[in-house]
Coordinates of C-alpha atoms and ligand atoms in Angstrom, one line a residue:
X1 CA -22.0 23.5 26.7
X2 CA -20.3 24.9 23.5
X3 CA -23.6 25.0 21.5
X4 CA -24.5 27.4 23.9
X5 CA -23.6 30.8 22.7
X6 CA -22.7 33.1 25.4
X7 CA -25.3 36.2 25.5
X8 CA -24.6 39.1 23.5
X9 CA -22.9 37.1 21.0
X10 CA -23.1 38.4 17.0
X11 CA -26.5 35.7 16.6
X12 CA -27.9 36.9 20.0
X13 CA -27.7 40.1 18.7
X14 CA -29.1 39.5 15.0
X15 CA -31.9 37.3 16.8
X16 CA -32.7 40.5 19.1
X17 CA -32.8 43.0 16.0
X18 CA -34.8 40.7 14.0
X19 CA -37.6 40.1 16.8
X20 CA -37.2 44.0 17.6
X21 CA -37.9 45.2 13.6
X22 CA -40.7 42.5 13.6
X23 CA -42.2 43.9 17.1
X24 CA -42.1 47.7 15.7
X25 CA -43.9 46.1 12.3
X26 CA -46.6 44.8 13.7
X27 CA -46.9 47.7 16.6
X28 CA -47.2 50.3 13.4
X29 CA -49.7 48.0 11.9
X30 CA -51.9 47.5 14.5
X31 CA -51.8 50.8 16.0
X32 CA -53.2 51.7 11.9
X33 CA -55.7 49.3 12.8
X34 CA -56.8 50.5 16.0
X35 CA -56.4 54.2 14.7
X36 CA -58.7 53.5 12.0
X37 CA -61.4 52.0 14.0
X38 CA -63.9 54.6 14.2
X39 CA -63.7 55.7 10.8
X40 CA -63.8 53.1 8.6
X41 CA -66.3 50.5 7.2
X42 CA -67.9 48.5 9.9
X43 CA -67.8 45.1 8.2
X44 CA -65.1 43.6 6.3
X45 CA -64.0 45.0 3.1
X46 CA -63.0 41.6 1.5
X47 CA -65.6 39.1 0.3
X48 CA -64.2 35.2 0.9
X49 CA -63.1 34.6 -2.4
X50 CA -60.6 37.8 -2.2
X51 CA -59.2 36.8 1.2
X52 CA -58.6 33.7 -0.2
X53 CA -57.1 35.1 -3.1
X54 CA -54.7 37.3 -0.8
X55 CA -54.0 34.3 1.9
X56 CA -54.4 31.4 -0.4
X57 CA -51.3 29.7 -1.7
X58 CA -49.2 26.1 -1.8
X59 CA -48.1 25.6 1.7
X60 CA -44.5 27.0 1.1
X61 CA -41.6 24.9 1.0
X62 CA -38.9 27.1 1.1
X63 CA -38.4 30.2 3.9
X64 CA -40.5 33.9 3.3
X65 CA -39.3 36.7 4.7
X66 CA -41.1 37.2 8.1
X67 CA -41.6 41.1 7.5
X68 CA -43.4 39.9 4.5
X69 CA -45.6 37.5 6.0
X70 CA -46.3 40.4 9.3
X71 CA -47.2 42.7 5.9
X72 CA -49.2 40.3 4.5
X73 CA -51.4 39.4 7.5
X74 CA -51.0 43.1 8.3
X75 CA -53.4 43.2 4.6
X76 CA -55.5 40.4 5.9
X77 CA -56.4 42.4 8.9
X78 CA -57.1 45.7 6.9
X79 CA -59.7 43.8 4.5
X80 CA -60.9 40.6 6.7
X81 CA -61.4 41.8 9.8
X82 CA -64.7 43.5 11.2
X83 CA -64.5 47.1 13.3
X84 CA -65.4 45.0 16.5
X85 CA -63.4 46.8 19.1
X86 CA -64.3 49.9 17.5
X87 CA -67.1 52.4 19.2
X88 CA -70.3 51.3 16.6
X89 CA -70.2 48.2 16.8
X90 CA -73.3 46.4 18.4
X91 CA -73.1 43.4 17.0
X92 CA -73.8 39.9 19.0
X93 CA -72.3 40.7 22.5
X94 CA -68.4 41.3 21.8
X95 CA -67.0 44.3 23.2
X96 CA -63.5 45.8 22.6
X97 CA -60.7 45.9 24.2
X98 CA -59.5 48.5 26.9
X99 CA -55.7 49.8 25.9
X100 CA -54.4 48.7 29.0
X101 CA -56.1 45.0 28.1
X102 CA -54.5 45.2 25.0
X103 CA -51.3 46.1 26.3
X104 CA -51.1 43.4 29.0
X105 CA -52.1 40.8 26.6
X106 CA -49.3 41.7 23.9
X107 CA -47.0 41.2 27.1
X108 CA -48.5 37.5 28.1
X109 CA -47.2 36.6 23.9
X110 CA -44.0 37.9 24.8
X111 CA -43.7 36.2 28.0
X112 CA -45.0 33.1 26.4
X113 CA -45.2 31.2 29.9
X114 CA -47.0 27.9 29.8
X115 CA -49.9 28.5 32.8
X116 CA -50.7 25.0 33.3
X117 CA -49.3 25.7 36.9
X118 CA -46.9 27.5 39.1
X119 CA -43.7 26.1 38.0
X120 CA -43.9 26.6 34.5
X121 CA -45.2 30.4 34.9
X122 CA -44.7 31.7 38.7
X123 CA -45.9 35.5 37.9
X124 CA -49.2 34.2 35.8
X125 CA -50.2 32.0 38.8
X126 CA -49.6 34.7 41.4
X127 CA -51.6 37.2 38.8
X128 CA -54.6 34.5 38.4
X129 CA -54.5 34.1 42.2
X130 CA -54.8 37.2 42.7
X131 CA -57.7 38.2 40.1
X132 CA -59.9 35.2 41.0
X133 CA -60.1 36.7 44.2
X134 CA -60.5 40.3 42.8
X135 CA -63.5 38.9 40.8
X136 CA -65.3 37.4 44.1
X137 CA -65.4 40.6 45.5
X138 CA -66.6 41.8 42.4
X139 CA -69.5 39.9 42.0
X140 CA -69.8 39.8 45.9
X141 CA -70.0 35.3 45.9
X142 CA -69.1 33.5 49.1
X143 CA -65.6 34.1 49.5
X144 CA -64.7 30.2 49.1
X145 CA -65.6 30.6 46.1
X146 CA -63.2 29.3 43.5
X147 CA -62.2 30.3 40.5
X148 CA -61.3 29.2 36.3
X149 CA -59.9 31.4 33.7
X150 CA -61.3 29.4 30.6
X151 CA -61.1 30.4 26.7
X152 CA -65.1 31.8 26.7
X153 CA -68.6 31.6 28.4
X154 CA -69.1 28.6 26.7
X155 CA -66.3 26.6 28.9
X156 CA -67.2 28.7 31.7
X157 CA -70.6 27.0 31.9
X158 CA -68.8 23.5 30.6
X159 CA -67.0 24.0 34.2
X160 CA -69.7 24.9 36.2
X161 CA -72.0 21.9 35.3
X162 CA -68.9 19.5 35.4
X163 CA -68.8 20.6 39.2
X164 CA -72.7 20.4 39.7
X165 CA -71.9 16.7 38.2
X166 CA -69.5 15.8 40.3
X167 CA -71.1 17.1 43.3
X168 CA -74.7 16.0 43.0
X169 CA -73.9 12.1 42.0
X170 CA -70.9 12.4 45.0
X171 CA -73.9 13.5 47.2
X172 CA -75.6 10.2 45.6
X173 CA -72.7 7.7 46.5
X174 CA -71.4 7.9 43.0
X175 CA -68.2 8.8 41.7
X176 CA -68.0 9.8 37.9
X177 CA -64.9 10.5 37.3
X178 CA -64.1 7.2 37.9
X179 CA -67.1 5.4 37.3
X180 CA -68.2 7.3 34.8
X181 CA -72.2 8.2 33.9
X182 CA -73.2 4.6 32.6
X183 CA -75.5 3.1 35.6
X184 CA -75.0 6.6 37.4
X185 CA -78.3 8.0 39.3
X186 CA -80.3 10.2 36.7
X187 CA -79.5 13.8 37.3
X188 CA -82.8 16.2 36.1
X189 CA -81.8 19.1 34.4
X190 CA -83.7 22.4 34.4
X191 CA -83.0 25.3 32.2
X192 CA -84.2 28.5 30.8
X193 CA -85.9 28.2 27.8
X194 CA -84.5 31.1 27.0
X195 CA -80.7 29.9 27.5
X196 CA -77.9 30.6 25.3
X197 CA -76.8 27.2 23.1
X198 CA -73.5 26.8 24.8
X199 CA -75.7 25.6 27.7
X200 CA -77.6 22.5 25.8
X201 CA -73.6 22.2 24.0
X202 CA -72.0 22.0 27.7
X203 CA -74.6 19.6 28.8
X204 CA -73.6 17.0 25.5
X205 CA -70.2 17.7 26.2
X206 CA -71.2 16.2 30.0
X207 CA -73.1 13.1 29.3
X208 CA -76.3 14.7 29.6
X209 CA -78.6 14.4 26.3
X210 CA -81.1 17.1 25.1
X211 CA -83.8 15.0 25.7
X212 CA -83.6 14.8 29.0
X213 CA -83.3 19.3 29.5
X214 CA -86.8 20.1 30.9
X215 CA -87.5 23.9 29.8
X216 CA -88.6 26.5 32.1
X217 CA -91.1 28.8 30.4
X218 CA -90.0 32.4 31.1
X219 CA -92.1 35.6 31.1
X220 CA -92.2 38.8 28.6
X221 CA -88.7 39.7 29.7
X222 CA -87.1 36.9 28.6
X223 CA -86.6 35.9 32.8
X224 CA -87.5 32.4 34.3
X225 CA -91.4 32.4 35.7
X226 CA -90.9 31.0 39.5
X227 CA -94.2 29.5 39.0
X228 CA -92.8 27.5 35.9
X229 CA -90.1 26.6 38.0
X230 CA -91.6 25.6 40.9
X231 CA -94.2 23.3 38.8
X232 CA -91.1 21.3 37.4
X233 CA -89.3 21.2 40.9
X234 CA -92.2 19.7 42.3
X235 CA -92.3 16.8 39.8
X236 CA -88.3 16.2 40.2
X237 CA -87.3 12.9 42.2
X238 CA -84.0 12.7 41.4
X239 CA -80.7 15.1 42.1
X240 CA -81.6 18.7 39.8
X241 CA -79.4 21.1 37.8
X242 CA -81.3 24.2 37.4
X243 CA -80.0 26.6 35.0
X244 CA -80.7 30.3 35.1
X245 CA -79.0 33.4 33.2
X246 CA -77.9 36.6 34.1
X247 CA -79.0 38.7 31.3
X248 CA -80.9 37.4 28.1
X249 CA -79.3 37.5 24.7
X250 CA -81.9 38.8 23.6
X251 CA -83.1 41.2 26.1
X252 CA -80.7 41.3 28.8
X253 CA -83.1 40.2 31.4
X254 CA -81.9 38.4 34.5
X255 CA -83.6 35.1 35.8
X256 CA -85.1 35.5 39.7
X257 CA -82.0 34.0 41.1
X258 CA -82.9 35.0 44.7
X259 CA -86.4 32.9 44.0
X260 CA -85.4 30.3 41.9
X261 CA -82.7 29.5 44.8
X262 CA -85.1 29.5 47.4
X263 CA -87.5 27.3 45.4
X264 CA -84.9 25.3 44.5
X265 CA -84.0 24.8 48.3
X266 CA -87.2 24.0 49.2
X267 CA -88.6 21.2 46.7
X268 CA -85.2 19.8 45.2
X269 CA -82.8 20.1 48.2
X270 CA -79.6 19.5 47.1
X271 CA -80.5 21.0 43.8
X272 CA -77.6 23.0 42.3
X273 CA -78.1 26.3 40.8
X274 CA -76.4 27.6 38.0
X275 CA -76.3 31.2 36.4
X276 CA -75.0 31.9 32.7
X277 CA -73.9 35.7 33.4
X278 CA -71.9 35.7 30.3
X279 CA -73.5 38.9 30.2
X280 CA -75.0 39.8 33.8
X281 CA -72.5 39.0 35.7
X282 CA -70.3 42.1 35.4
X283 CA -73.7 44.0 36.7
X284 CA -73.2 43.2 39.8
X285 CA -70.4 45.2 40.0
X286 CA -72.9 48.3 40.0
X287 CA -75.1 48.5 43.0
X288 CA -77.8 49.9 41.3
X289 CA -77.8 46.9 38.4
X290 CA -76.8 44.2 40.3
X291 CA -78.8 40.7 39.8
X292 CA -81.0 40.5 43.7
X293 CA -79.4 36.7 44.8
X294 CA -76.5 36.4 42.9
X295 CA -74.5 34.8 45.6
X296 CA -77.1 32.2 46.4
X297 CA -76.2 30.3 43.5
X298 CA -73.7 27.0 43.3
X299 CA -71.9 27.8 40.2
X300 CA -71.7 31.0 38.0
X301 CA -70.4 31.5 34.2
X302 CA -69.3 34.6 32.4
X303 CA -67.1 36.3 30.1
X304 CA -64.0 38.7 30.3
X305 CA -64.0 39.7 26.6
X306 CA -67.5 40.9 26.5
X307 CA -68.6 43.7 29.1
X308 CA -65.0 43.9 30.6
X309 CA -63.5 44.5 27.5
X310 CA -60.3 42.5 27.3
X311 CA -59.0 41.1 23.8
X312 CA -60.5 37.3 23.4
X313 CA -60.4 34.9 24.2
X314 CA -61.1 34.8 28.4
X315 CA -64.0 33.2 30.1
X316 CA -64.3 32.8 33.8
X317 CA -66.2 30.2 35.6
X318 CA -67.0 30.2 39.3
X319 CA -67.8 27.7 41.7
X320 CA -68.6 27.9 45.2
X321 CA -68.4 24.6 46.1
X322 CA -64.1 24.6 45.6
X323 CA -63.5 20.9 46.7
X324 CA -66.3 19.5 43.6
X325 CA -65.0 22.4 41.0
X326 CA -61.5 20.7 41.5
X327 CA -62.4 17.0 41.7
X328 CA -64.1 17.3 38.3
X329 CA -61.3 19.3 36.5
X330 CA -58.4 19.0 38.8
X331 CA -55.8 16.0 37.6
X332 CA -54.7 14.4 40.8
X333 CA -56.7 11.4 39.6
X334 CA -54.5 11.2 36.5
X335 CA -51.4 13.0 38.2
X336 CA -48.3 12.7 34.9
X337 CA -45.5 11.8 37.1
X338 CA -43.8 15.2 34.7
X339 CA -46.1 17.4 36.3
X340 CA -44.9 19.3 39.6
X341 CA -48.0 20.3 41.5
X342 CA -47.4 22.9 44.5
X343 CA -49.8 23.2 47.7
X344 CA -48.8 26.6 48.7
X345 CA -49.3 28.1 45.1
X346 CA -52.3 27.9 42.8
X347 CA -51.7 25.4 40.0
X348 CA -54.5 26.3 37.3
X349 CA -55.0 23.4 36.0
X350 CA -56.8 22.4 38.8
X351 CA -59.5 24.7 37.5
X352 CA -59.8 24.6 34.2
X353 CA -60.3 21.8 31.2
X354 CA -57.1 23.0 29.6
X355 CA -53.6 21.3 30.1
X356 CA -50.7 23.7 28.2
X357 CA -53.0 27.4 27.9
X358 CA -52.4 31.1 28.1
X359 CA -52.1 33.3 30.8
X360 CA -55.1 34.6 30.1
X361 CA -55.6 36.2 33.3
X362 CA -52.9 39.0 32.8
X363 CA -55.6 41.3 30.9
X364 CA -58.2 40.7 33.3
X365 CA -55.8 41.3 36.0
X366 CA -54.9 45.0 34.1
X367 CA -58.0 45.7 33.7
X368 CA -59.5 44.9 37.0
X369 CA -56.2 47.1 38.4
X370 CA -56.5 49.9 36.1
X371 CA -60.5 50.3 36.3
X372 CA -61.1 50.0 40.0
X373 CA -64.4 48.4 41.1
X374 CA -65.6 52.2 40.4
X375 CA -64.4 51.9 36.9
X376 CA -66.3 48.7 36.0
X377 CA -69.3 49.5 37.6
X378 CA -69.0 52.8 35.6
X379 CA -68.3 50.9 32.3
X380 CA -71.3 48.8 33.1
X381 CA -73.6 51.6 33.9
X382 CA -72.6 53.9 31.2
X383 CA -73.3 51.5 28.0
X384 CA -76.5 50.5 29.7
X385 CA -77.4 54.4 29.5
X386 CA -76.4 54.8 25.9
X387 CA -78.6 51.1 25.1
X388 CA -81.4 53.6 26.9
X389 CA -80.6 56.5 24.3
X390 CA -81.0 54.2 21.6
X391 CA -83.9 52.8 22.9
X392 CA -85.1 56.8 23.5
X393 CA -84.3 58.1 20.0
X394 CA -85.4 54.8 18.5
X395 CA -88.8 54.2 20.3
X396 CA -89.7 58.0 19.4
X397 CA -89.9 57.6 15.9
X398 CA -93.4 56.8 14.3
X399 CA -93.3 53.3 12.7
X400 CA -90.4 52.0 14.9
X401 CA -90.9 50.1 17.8
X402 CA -88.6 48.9 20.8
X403 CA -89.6 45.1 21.7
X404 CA -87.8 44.8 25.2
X405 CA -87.7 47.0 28.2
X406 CA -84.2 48.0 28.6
X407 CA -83.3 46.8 31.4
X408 CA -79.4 45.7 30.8
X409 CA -77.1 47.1 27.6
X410 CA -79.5 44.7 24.8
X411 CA -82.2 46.5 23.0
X412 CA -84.8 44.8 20.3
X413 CA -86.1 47.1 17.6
X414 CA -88.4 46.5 14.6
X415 CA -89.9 48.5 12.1
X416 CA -93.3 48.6 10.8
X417 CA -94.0 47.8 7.2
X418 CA -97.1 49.8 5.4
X419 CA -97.8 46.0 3.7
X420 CA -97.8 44.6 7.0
X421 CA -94.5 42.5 6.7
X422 CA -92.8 44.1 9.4
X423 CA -90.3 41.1 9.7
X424 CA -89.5 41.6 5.8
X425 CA -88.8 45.1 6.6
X426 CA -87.3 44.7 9.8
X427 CA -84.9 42.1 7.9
X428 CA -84.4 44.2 4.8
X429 CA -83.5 47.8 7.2
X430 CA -80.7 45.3 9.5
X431 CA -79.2 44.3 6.0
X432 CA -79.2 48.0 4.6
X433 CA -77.7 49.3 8.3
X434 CA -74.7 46.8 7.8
X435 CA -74.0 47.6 3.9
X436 CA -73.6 51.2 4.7
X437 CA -71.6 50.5 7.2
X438 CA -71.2 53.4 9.7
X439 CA -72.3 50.9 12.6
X440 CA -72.8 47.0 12.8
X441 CA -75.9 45.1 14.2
X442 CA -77.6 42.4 13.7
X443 CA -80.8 40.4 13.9
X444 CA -82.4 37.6 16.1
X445 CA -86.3 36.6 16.5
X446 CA -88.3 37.6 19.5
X447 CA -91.4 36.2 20.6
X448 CA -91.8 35.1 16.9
X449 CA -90.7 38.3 15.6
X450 CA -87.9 39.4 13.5
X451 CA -86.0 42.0 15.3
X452 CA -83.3 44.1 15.3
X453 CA -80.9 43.6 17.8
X454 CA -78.1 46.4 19.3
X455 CA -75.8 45.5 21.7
X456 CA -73.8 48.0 23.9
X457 CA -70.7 46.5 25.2
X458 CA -68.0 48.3 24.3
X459 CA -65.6 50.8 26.7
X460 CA -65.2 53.4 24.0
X461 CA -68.7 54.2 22.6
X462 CA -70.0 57.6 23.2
X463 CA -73.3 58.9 22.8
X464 CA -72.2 60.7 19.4
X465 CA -71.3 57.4 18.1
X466 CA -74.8 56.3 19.5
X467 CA -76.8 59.5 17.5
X468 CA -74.7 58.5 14.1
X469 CA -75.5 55.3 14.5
X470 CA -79.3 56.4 15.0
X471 CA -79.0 58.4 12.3
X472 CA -77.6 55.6 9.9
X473 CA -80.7 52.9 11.2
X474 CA -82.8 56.2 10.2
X475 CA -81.3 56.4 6.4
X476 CA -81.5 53.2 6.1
X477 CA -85.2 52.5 7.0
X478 CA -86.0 55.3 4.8
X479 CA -84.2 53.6 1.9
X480 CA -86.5 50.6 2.7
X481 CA -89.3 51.9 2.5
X482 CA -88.7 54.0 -1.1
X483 CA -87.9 50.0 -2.3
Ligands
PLP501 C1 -71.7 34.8 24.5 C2 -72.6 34.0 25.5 C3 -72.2 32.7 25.8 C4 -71.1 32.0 25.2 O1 -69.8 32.6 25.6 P1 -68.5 32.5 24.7 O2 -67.6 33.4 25.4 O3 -68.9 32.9 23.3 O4 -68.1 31.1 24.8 C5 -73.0 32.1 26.7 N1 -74.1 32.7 27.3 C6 -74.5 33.9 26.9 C7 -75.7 34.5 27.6 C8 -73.7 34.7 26.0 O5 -74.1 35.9 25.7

């Protein structure tokens, strides 16, 4: 034991004061950062070519200084990075991250614990226990219902239709995790044709090809048409994956989950439903937005670092059928021998693709705690309101046109032109809004139409950041239409 030193020895000591100075470093740089949010430039400063120049070098072979290389990234941040958790932004669906978020997940780097499983991490497990359960009664899902604390929506879904695998071909005498898909029964899949990518990328991830993802048309919302739905149940012979979202990229609309389910039930028994609520989901903590037939689903996917606002990354995927969500990502199968699983405590890997990961829990956990079922609902409800005041101050104005009925936190806006290219101008007014800079949006194509698209998902936008940003679309469509 004498390499050990004994604690509070003169190298303890240094080693404390060195982590301590480098703490306080990068605490005064980002709380710059954060302070500086809602006043500067909503895009990045740096083009590529001068990050590069700034990060760019040999890798080194001899020691820096590591308050130089905190400084240095410190710069990288101040030119490279985009005003994403600041109150204009309404870019993509990203959201920000609540100070007590922030705070928790600054603690989980400190703690460093690996949250594989219990042993390695016994506070994250008991925390991820704890928060699964939390987010059931959020959402209001069969209580069985288990839960995975993944790295983003996109997992979340991976999850979710690696448990509608298992289950459906277990259901059809055939095991794939050991037998793999080759020969397997053919398994139908049914999806929005108005789903996010990381669905069709989940289902390649799973086996299933492109090919073989039957579209369900969906009507001027953006929602799945029962009709459509019930059409391509009733020409379904084998074991069905239907997947529905929770709230639209594009408009926010939700899919008729309680319908859909019941449909499903009724020509495809057996037929697992799953619901993409990357956005949605966190709407059903309000009772007035809450998706009608949430619960009646098999698997459900969302995100913690959109609407609940905790840094990235953290995705949660939901499964009520907890004995298939854990035979298709659990490891008994291939058990290390290294590995200590407990049965009285929750070992996460048995939820979740990852092996070695984060507690990424801990800021879902703080925020749940610190907001209060009230408090998300309230968070939900009020950036849904100021998507409505954009949509109010937007829609009002001669020449401009909402494209969506609000109906979540998304709204769709184009512009006309006097020439008749309204997509040109549409395109040319998104490009001038982001150069200017005192709000970031961007654009997508609706219904064959270039629009502009505004997202409201983060905790500290107020309706004054809503009327500047109004203001700023304003100056910039003017400026468009002097060109
Ligand atoms: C963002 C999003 C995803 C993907 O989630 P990530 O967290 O980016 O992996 C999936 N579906 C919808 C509807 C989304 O908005």
């Amino acid at each position: 034991m004498t390499s050990q030193r004994p604690p509070g020895s003169a190298a303890e000591q240094t080693r404390g004061k060195a982590t301590e100075g480098l703490l306080d470093r990068a605490v005064d740089h980002a709380l710059a950062h954060l302070a500086g949010l809602g006043d500067r430039h909503a895009a990045a400063e740096a083009t590529p070519a001068e990050l590069r120049t700034l990060l760019d070098a040999p890798l080194p072979v001899h020691p820096t200084d590591p308050a130089e290389v905190i400084d240095l990234l410190a710069e990288a941040g101040r030119r490279g990075t985009v005003a994403s958790p600041g109150p204009r932004y309404f870019g993509f669906v990203i959201g920000g991250s609540l100070p007590v978020a922030l705070a928790a997940d600054w603690m989980v780097s400190a703690w460093d614990q690996n949250a594989a499983a219990y042993t390695p991490g016994p506070a994250a497990s008991v925390i991820e226990e704890v928060c699964a359960r939390w987010l059931v009664e959020l959402y209001d899902l069969p209580r069985e219902t288990s839960v995975g604390f993944v790295t983003g929506g996109q997992m979340a879904t991976f999850t979710g239709l690696a448990a509608a695998r298992h289950h459906l071909l277990d259901r059809h005498g055939w095991d794939v995790s050991e037998r793999g898909l080759s020969g397997a029964p053919e398994v139908t899949v049914l999806a929005s044709a108005e789903r996010h990518a990381s669905v069709d990328r989940a289902l390649r991830f799973l086996g299933f090809g492109s090919a073989g993802i039957r579209d369900l048309a969906c009507d001027a919302d953006g929602a799945v048409d029962p009709a459509a739905l019930r059409g391509e149940l009733e020409r379904t012979r084998s074991p069905a994956i239907v997947c529905l979202q929770a709230g639209n990229i594009n408009t926010g609309a939700v899919d008729p989950i309680a319908e859909a389910s019941a449909l499903a039930r009724e020509h495809a028994p057996g037929a697992w439903v799953h619901v993409d609520g990357a956005i949605g989901l966190w709407a059903a903590a309000s009772r007035r937005l809450r998706p009608a037939g949430l619960e009646l689903a098999d698997s459900w996917s969302t995100d913690a670092h959109k609407w609940l606002n905790v840094p990235f990354d953290c995705g949660i995927a939901l499964c009520a059928h907890p004995a298939s969500h854990r035979a298709a990502m659990g490891i008994s199968a291939v058990a290390a021998p290294y590995v200590v699983l407990s049965e009285q405590t929750r070992d996460q890997i048995d939820w979740n693709p990852e092996w070695s990961r984060r507690a990424r829990s801990v800021p879902v956990y703080a925020a749940l705690r610190a907001l209060g079922r009230d408090g998300v609902a309230e968070l939900v409800e009020r950036t849904c309101e100021l998507a409505r005041r954009f949509a109010a101050q937007l829609g009002g104005v001669p020449g401009v046109e909402v494209l969506n009925r609000v109906l979540l936190n998304q709204v769709l806006v184009a512009f006309r032109a006097d020439d008749g290219d309204h997509d040109t101008l549409t395109r040319n007014v998104v490009e001038a809004v982001q150069r200017e800079g005192t709000c970031w949006l961007g654009g997508t194509v609706w219904r064959g139409r270039y629009a502009m698209r505004i997202s409201v998902s983060n905790w500290s936008t107020t309706e004054d950041d809503v009327d500047r940003s109004v203001q700023a679309i304003m100056g910039a469509l003017r400026q468009c239409r002097r060109q």
